[in-house]
Tab-separated table of C-alpha atoms in Angstrom:
chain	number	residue	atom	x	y	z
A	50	UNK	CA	70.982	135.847	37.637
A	51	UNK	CA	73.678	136.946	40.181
A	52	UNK	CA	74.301	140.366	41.306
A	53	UNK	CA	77.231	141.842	39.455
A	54	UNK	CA	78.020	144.219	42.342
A	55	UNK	CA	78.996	140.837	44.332
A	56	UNK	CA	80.857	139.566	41.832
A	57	UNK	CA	82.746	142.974	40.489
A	58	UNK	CA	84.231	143.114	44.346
A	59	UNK	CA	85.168	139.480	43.891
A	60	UNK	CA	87.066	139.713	40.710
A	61	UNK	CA	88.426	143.293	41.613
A	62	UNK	CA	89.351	142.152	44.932
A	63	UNK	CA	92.572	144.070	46.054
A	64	UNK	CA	94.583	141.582	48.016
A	65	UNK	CA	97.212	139.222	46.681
A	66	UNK	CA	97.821	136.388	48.941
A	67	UNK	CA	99.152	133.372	47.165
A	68	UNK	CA	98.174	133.838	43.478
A	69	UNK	CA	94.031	133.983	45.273
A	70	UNK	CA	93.801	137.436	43.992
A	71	UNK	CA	95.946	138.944	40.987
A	72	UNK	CA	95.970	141.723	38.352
A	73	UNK	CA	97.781	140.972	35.026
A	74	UNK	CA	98.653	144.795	34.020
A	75	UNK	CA	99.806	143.513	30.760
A	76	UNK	CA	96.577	141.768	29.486
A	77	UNK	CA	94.183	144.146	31.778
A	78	UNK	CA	92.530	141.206	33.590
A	79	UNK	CA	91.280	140.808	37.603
A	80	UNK	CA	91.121	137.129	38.686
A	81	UNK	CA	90.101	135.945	41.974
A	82	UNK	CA	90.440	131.859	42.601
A	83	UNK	CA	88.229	132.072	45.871
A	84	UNK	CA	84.811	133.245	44.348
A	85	UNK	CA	82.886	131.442	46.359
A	86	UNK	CA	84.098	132.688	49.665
A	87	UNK	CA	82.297	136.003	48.291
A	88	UNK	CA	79.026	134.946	46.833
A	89	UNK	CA	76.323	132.561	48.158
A	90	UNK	CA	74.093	133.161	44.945
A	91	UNK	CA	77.219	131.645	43.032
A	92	UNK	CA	76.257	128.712	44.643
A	93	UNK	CA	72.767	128.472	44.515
A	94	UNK	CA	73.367	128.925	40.588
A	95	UNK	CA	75.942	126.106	40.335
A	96	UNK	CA	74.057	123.393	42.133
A	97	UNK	CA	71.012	124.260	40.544
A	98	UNK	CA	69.331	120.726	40.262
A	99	UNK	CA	68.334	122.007	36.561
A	100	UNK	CA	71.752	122.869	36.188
A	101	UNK	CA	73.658	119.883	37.594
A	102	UNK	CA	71.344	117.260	36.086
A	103	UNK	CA	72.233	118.700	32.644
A	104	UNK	CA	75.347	118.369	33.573
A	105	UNK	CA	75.513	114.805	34.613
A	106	UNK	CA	73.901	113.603	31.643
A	107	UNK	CA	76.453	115.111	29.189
A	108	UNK	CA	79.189	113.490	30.910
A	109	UNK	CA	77.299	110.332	31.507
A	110	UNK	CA	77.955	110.018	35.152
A	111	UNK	CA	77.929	112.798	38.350
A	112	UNK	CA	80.032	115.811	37.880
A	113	UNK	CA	82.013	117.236	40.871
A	114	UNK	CA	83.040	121.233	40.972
A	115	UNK	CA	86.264	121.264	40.509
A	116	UNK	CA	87.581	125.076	40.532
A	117	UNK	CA	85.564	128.200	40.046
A	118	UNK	CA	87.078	131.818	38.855
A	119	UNK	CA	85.991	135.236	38.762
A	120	UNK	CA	87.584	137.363	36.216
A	121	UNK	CA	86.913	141.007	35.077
A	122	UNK	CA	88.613	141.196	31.557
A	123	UNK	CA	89.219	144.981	30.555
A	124	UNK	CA	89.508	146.358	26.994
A	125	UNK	CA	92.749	146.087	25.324
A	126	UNK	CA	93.841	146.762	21.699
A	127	UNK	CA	96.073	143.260	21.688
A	128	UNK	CA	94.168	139.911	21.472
A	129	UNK	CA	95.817	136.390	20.236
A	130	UNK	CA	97.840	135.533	23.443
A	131	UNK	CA	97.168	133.082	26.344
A	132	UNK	CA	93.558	132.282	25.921
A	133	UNK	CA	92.704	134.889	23.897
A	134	UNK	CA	93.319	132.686	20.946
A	135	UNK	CA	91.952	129.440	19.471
A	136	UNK	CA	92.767	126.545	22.299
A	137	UNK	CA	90.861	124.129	24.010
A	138	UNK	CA	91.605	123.700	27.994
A	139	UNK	CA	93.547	120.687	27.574
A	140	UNK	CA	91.269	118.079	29.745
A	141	UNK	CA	89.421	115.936	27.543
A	142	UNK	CA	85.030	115.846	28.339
A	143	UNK	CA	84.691	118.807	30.606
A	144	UNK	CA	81.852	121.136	31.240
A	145	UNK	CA	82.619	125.039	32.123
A	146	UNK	CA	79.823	126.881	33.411
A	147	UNK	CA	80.240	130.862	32.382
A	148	UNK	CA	78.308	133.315	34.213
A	149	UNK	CA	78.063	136.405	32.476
A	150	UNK	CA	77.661	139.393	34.739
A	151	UNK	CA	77.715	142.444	32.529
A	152	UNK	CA	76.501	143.634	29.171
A	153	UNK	CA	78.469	141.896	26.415
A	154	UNK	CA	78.390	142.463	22.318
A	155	UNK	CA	80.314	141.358	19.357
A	156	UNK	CA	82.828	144.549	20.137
A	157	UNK	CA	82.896	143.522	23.972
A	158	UNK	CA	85.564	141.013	25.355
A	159	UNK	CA	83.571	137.937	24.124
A	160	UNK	CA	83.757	134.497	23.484
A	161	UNK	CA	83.993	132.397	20.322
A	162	UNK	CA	83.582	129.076	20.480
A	163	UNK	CA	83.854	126.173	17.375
A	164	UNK	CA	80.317	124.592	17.200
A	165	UNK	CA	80.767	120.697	16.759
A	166	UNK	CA	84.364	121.391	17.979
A	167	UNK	CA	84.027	119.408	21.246
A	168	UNK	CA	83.919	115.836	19.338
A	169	UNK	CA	87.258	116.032	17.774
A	170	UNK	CA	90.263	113.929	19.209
A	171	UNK	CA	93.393	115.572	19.666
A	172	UNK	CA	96.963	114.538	19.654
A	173	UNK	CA	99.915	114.332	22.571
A	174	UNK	CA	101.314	117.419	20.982
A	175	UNK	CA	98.030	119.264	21.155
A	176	UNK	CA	97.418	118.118	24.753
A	177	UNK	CA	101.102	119.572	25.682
A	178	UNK	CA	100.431	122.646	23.322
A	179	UNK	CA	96.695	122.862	23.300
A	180	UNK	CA	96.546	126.562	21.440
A	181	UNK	CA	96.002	126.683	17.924
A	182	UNK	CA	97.610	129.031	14.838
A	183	UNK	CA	94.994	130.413	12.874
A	184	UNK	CA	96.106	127.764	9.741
A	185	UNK	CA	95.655	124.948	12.489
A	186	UNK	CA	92.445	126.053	13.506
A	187	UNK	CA	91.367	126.396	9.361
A	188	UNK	CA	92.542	123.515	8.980
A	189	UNK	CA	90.398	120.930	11.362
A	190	UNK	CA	87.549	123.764	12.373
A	191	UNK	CA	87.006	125.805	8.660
A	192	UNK	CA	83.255	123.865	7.830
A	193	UNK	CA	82.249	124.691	11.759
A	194	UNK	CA	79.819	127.304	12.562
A	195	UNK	CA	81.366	130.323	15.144
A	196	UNK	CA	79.343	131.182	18.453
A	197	UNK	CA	80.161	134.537	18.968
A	198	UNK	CA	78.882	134.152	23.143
A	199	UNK	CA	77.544	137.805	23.446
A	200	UNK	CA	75.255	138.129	26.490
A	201	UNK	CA	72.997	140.032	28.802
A	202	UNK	CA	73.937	140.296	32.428
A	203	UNK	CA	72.943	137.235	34.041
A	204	UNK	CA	73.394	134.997	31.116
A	205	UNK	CA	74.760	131.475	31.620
A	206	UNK	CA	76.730	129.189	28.582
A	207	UNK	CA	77.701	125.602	29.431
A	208	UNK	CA	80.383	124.118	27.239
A	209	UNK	CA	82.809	121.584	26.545
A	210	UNK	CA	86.023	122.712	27.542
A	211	UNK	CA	87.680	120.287	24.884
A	212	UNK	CA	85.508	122.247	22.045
A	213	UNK	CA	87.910	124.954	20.660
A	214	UNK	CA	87.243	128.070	21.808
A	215	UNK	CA	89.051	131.812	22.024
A	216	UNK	CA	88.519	135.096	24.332
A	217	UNK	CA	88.699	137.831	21.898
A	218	UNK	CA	90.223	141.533	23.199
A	219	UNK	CA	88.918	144.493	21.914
A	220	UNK	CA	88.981	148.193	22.607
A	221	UNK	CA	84.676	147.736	23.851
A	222	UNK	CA	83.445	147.063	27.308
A	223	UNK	CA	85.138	145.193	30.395
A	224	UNK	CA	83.224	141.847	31.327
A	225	UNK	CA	82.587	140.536	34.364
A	226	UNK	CA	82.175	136.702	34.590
A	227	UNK	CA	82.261	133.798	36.826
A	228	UNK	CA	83.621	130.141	35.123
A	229	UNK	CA	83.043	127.270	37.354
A	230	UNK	CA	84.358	123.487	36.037
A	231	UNK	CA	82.179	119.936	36.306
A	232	UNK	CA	84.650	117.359	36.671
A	233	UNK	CA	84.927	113.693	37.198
A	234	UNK	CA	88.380	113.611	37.891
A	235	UNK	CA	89.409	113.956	41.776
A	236	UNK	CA	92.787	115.332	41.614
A	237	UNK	CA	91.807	118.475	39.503
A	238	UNK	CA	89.881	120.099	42.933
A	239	UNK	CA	90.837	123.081	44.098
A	240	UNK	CA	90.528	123.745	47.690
A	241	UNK	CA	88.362	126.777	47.635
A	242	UNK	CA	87.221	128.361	51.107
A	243	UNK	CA	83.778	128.046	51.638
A	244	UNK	CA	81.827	130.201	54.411
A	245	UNK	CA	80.111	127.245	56.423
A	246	UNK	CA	76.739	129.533	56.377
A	247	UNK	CA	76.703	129.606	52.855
A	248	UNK	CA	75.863	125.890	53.043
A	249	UNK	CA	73.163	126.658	54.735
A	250	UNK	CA	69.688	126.039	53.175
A	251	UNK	CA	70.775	123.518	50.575
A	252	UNK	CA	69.798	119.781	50.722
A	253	UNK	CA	72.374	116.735	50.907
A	254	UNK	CA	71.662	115.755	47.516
A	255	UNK	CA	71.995	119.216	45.971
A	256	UNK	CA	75.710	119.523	47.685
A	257	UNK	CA	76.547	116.189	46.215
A	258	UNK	CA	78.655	118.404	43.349
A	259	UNK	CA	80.773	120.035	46.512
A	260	UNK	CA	81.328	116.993	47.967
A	261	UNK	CA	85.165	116.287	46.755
A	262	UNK	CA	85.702	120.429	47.866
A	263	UNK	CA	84.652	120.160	50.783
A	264	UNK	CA	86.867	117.498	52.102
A	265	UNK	CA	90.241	119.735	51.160
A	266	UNK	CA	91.770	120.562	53.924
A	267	UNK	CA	93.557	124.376	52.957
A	268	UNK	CA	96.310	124.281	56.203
A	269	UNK	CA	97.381	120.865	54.465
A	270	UNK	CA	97.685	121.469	50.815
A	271	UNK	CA	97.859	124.053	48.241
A	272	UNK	CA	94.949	126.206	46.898
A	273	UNK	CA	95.601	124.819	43.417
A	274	UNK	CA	96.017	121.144	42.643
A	275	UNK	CA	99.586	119.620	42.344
A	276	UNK	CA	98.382	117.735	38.745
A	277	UNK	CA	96.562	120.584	36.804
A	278	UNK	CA	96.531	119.004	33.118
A	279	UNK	CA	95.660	116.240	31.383
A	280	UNK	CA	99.356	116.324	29.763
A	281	UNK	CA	100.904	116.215	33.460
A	282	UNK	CA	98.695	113.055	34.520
A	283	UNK	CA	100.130	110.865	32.514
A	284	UNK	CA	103.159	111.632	34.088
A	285	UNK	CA	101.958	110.228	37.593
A	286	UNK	CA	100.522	107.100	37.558
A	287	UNK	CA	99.026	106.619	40.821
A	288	UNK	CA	96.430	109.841	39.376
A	289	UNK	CA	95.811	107.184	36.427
A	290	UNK	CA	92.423	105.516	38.254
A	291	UNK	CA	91.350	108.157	40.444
């Protein structure tokens, strides 16, 4: 469990400085793309040898953290835009770790998600338009149970990004959560700032999942990765093998 204090300052962190810090007035949502320059019981959650093993197993090999968010999602009476609407993330076997920091019911901001969902294949045009009309998602998804992901604070789903999956908005309670991503692919990092004494405390092995983070160099390159889908790999080849 992480202290939602921590993480409320994170997400509602005032500051915009290249895209690290935002609030989208229209859909009511706080993100911060540097939560783990606030939070050192983030990390001790997400390399949680119970955690990370888990992890490694589903995708058959070692997982790297790729990006982590913090995002405080407020009520709103609209739902069925961006990713508050049947999708899946677009990058194939992926694991996203949600940390759920406040109280969250069926009438909350919650998270459905299509059980069995993660083992279907999708096409080219569903990679390059990975979001799903409600007579798509009847159509390949209608015999699938729905995970409606309420939670207590301190709650943690993992999940296959690929499953299909949809934020719901409704006029209930705001919820605080952290999403961190297990990756195997190298050019998906983001080079998130890490406080050096943060590190502090953890073995070699168990920073093994930072490993590809903490070589990014921020004064050289971008926060966010210059090949962010699965769609825009395939059109740079030298990202093919890596």
């Amino acid at each position: 469990r992480l202290d939602a204090a921590t993480a409320i300052r994170a997400a509602a962190h005032g500051d915009v400085t290249e895209s690290e810090e935002y609030f989208d007035a229209a859909s009511r949502q706080y993100s911060s793309n540097d939560p783990f320059a606030f939070s050192r019981a983030l990390l001790e959650v997400c390399l949680k040898p119970e955690l990370t093993s888990l992890i490694n197993r589903y995708l058959g090999k070692a997982a790297y953290i790729t990006q982590g968010v913090a995002l405080r999602i407020g009520p709103n009476p609209s739902t069925g835009f961006g990713s508050f609407q049947w999708h899946h993330d677009a990058w194939g076997k992926r694991i996203n770790m949600m940390i759920v920091l406040t109280e969250v019911g069926e009438g909350d901001q919650h998270m459905t998600y299509a059980k069995g969902s993660h083992r279907l294949r999708h096409s080219y045009d569903k990679y390059a338009n990975s979001r799903f009309s409600q007579e798509e998602f009847t159509q390949r998804c209608s015999r699938m149970e729905i995970l409606n992901c309420t939670a207590r604070p301190g709650d943690i789903y993992l999940f296959d990004s690929n499953g299909i999956h949809s934020g719901n908005r409704t006029n209930g309670r705001t919820r605080d959560t952290f999403i961190i991503e297990y990756s195997r692919l190298a050019h998906t990092i983001w080079a998130h700032r890490i406080p050096p004494e943060f590190l502090q405390g953890f073995s070699e092995k168990q920073l093994e999942p930072l490993s590809w983070m903490l070589r990014q160099d921020r004064s050289k390159r971008s926060l966010a990765p210059a090949v962010n889908s699965w769609v825009g790999q395939l059109l740079r080849v030298d990202k093919w093998l890596l």
